[in-house]
CSV table of C-alpha atoms and ligand atoms in Angstrom, one decimal:
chain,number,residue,atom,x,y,z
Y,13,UNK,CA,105.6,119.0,100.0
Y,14,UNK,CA,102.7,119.3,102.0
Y,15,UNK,CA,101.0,115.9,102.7
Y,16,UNK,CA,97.5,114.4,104.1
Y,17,UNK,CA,96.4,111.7,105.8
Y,18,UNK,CA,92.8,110.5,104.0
Y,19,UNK,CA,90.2,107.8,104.7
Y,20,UNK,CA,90.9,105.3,102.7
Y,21,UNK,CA,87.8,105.1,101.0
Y,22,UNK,CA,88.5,108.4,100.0
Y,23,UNK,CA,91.1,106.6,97.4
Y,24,UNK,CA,89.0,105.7,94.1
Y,25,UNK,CA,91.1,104.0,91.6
Y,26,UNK,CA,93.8,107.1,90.2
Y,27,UNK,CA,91.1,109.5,92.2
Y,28,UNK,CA,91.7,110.9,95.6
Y,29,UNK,CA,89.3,113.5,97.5
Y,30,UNK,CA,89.7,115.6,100.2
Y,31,UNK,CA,87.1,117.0,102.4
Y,32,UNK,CA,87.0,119.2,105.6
Y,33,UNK,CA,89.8,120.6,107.1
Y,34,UNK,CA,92.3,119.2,104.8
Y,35,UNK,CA,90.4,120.6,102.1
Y,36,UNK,CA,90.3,124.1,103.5
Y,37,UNK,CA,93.8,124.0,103.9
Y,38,UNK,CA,94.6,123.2,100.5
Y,39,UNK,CA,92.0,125.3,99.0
Y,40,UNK,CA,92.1,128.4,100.7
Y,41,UNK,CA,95.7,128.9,102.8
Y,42,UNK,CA,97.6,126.8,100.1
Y,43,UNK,CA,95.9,128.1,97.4
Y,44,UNK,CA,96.1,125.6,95.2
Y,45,UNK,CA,95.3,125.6,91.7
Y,46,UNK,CA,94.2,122.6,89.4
Y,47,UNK,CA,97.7,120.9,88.8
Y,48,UNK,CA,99.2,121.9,91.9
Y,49,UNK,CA,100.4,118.8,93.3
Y,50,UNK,CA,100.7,117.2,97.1
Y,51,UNK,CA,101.1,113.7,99.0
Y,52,UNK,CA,97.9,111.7,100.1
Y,53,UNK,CA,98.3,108.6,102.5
Y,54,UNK,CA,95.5,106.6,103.7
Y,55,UNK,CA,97.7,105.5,106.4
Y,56,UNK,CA,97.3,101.9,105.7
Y,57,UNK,CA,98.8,100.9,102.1
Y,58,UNK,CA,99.0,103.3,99.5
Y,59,UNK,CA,100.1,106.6,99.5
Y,60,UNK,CA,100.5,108.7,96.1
Y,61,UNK,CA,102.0,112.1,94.8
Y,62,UNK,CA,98.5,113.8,93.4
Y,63,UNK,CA,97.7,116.3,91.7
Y,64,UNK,CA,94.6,118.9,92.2
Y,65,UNK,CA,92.1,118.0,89.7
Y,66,UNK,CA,89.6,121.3,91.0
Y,67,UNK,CA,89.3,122.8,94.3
Y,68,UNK,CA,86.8,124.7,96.3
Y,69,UNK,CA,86.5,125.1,100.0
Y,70,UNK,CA,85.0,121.5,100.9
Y,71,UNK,CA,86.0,119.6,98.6
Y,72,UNK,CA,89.5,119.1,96.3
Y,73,UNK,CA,89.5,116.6,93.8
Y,74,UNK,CA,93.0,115.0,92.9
Y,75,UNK,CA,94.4,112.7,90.2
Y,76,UNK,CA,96.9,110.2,91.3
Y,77,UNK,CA,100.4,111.1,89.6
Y,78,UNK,CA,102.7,108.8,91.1
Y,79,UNK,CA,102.0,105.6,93.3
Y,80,UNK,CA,104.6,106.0,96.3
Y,81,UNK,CA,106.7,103.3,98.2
Y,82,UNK,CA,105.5,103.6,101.8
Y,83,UNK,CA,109.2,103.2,104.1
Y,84,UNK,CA,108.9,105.6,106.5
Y,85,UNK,CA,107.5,103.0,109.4
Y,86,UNK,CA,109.9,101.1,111.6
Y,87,UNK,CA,109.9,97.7,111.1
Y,88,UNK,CA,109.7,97.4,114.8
Y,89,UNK,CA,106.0,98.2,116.7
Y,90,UNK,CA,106.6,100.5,119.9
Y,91,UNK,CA,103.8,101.1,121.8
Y,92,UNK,CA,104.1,103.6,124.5
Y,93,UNK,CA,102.0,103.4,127.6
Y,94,UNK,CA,102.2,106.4,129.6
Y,95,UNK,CA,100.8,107.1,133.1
Y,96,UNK,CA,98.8,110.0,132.8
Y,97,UNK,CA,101.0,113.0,133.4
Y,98,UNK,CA,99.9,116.2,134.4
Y,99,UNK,CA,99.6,119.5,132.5
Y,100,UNK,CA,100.0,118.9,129.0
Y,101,UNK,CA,103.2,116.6,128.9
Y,102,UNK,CA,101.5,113.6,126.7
Y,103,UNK,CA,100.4,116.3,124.1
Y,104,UNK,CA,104.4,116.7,124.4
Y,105,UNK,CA,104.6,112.9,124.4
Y,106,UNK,CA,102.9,112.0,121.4
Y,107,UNK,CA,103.8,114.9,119.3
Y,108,UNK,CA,107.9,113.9,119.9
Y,109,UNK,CA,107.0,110.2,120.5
Y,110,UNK,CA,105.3,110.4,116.4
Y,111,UNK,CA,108.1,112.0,115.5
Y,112,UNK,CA,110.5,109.4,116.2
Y,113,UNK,CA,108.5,106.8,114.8
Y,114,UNK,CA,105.9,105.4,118.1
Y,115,UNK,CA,103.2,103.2,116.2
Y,116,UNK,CA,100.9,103.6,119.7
Y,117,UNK,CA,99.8,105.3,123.0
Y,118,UNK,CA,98.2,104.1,125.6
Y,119,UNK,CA,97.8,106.2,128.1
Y,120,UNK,CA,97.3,104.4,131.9
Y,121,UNK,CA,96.3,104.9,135.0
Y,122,UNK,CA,98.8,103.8,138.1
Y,123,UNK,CA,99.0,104.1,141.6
Y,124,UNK,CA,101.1,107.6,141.7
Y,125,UNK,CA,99.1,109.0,139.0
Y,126,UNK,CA,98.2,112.8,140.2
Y,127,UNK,CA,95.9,113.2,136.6
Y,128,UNK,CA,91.9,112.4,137.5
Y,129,UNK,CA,90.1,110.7,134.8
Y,130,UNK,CA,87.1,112.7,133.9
Y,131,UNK,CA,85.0,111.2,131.8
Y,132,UNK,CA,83.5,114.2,130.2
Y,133,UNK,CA,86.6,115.6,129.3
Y,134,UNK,CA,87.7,112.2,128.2
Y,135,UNK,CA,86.7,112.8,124.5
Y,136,UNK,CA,87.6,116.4,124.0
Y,137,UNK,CA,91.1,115.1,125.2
Y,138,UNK,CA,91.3,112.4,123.1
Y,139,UNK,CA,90.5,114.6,119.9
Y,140,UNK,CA,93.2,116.7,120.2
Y,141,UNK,CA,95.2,114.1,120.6
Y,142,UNK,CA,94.7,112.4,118.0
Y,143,UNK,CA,94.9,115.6,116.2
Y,144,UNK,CA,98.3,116.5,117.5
Y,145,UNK,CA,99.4,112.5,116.3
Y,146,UNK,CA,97.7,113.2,112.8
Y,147,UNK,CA,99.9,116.8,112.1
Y,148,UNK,CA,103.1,115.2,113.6
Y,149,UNK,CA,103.1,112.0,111.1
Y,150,UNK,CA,102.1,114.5,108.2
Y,151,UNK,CA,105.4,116.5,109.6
Y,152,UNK,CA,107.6,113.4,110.1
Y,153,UNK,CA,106.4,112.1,106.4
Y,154,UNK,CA,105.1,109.2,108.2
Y,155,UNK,CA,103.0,106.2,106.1
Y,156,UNK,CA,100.6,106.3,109.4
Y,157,UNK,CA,99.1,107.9,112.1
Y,158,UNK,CA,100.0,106.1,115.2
Y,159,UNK,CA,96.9,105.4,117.0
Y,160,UNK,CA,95.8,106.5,120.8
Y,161,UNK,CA,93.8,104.8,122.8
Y,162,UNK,CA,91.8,105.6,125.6
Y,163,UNK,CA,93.1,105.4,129.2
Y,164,UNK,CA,93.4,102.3,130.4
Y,165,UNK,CA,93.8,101.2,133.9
Y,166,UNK,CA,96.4,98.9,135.6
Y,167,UNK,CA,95.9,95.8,135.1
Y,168,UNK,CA,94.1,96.1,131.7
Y,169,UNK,CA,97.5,97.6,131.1
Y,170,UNK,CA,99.5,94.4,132.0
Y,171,UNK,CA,96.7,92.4,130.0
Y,172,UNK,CA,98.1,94.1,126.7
Y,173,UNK,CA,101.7,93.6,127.8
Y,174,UNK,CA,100.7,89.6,127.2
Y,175,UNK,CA,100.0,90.5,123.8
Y,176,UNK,CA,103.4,92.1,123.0
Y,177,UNK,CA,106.4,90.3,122.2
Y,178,UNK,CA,108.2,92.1,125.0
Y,179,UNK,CA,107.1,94.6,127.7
Y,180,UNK,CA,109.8,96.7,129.4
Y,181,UNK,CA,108.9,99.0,132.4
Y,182,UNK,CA,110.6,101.8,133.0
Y,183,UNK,CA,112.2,101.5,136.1
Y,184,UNK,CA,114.8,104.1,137.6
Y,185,UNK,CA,115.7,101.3,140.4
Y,186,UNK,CA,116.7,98.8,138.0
Y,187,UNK,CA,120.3,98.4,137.2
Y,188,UNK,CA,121.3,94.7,136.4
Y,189,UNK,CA,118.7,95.0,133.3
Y,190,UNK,CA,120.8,95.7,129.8
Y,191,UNK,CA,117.9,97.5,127.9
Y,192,UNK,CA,120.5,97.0,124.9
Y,193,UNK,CA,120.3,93.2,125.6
Y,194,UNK,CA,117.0,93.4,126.4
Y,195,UNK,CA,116.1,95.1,122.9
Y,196,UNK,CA,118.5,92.5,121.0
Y,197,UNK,CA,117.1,89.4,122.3
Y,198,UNK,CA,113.6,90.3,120.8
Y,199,UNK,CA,115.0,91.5,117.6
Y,200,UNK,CA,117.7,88.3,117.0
Y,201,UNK,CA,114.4,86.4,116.9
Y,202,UNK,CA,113.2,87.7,113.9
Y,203,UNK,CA,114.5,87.9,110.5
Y,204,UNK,CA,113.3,91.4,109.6
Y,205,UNK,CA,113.1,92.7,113.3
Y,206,UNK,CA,109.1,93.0,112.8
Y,207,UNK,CA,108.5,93.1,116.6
Y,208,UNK,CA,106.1,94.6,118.8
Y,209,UNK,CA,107.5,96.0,122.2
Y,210,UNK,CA,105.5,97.2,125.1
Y,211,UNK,CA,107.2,100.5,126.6
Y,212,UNK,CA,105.8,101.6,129.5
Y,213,UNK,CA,106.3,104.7,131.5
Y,214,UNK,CA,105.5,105.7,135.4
Y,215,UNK,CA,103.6,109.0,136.8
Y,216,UNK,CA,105.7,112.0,138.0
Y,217,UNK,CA,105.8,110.1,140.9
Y,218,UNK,CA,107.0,107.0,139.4
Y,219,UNK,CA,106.0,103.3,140.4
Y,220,UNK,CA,105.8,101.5,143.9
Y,221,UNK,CA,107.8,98.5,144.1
Y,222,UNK,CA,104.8,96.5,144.1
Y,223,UNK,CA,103.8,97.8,140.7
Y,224,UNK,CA,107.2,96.7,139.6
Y,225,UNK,CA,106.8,93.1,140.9
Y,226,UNK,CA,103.3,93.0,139.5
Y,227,UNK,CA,104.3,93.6,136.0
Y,228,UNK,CA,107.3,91.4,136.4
Y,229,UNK,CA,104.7,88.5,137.6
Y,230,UNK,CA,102.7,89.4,134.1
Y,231,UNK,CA,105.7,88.7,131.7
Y,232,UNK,CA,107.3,92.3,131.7
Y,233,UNK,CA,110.9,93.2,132.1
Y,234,UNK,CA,112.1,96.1,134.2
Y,235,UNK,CA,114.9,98.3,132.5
Y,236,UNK,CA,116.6,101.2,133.2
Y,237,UNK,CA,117.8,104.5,131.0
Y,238,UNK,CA,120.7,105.0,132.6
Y,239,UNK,CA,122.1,106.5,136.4
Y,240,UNK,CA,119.7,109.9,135.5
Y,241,UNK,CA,116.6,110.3,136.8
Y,242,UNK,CA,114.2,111.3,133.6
Y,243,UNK,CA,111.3,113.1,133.9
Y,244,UNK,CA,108.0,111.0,132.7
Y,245,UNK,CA,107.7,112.6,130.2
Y,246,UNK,CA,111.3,112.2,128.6
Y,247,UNK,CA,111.8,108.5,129.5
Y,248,UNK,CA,109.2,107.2,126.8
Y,249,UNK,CA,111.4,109.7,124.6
Y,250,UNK,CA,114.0,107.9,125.6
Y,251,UNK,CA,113.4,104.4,125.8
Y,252,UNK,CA,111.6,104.6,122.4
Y,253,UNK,CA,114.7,106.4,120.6
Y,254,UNK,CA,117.0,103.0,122.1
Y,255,UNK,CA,114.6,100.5,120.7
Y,256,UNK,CA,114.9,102.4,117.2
Y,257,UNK,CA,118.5,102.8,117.6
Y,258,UNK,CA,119.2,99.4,118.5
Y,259,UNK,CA,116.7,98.0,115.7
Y,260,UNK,CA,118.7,100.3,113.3
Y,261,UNK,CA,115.9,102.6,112.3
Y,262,UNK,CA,117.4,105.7,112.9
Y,263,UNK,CA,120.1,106.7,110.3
Y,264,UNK,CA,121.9,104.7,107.9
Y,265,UNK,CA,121.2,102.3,105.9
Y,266,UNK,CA,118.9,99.6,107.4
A,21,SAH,N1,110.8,108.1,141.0
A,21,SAH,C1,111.4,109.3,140.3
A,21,SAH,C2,110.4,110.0,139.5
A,21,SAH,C3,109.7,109.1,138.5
A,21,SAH,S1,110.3,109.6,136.9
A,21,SAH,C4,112.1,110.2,141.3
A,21,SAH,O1,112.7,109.6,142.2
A,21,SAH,O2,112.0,111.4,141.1
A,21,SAH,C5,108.9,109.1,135.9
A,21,SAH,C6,109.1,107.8,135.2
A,21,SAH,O3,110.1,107.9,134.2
A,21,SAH,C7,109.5,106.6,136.1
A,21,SAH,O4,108.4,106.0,136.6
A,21,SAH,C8,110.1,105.7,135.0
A,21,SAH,O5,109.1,104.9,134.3
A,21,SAH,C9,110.8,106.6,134.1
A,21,SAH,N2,112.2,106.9,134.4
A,21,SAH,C10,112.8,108.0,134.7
A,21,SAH,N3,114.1,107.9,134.9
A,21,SAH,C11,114.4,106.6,134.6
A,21,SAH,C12,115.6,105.8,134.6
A,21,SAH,N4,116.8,106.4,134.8
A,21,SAH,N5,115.6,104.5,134.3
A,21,SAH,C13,114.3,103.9,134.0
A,21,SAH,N6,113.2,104.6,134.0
A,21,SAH,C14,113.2,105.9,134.3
């Protein structure tokens, strides 16, 4: 069942309309025809079956059928930071890291990071990310869209690891760490494991030691993903698939 993420002013009592691209698609390589039917999400709080009211190229006007239960999301907030890697491993990133249920990217800046920032690029790179996030969650029958930010640098990084309830660097060098205990002591503190954990993610050429300390010194916890050393961009894959696993969001009954 094809599905789209809408404003959410687009949602007017039982009516729902889609514009633009998601209207095209609909319209012209769907096909659809009035009673033709489809999930909308606003990506916030309601999401509903709907079914095509009329249709033309711009525009498709639905009528809600069903009101659905949104329990796709993990109860659990990761948000990945990922030092810029080179080529096009965060489109990689945050098209796998969607998948598996990320509700965030922010992409940093750190000492071994070989990526320049260029401004003017900046935007373009940032649309089709964003993009790649939006088709993924309408793949993964996501309730949202995790949202990316724009790079940050290092120690506006470490600022937002205050704000989490845990921060775990990624740290190859780091073998007393138990991720696993790690992951349980922020989720035995709350009744229905709503946490938000900080998971962040060296270059290709991975963090000095004095990174490490650094974020250590601002409330994070180093962690490693076992005796392998993971490319960059497979550890976020990795460290956000034992956060899920441990929180009991992937398979089973939760
Ligand atoms: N320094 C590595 C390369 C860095 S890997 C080398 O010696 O080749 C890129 C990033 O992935 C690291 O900065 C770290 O954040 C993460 N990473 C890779 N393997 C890891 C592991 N086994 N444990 C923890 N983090 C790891």
């Amino acid at each position: 069942m094809q599905r789209y993420f809408v404003a959410p002013d687009r949602f007017e009592d039982d009516r729902v309309v889609l514009e633009g691209e998601d209207a095209h698609h609909l319209s012209r390589v769907l096909r659809a025809q009035p009673g033709d039917t489809c999930i909308v999400s606003d990506g916030v709080s309601k999401e509903a079956l709907v079914a095509v009211v009329a249709a033309s190229k711009e525009r498709v006007e639905t009528k809600v059928v069903e009101w659905l239960a949104m329990t796709s999301e993990p109860a659990v907030d990761v948000w990945i930071a990922q030092s810029l890697p080179k080529g096009d491993k965060m489109e990689l990133v945050i098209q796998k890291g969607t998948e598996i249920g990320a509700a965030r990217f922010i992409p940093f800046v750190s000492e071994r990071t070989i990526v320049q920032l260029e401004p003017k690029k900046e935007a373009k790179r940032l649309e089709r990310w964003r993009k790649i996030a939006k088709e993924a969650a309408e793949q993964a029958h996501r309730n949202r869209i995790p949202e990316i930010e724009a790079p940050v640098g290092w120690k506006e990084l470490l600022k937002l690891a205050a704000a989490a309830d845990a921060s775990f660097l990624c740290y190859e060098k780091e073998d007393k760490q138990q991720l696993r205990k790690l992951i349980r002591e922020v989720l035995d503190g709350r009744p229905d494991a709503a946490a938000r954990i900080l998971l962040i993610v060296g270059p290709e050429g991975g963090f000095t030691e004095a990174e490490a300390r650094e974020a250590e010194a601002a409330g994070c916890r180093t962690v490693g993903l076992g005796k392998r050393i993971l490319r960059t961009e497979t550890a976020a894959l990795v460290g956000l698939t034992c956060i899920l696993y441990e929180s009991g969001e992937m398979g089973g009954a939760t």
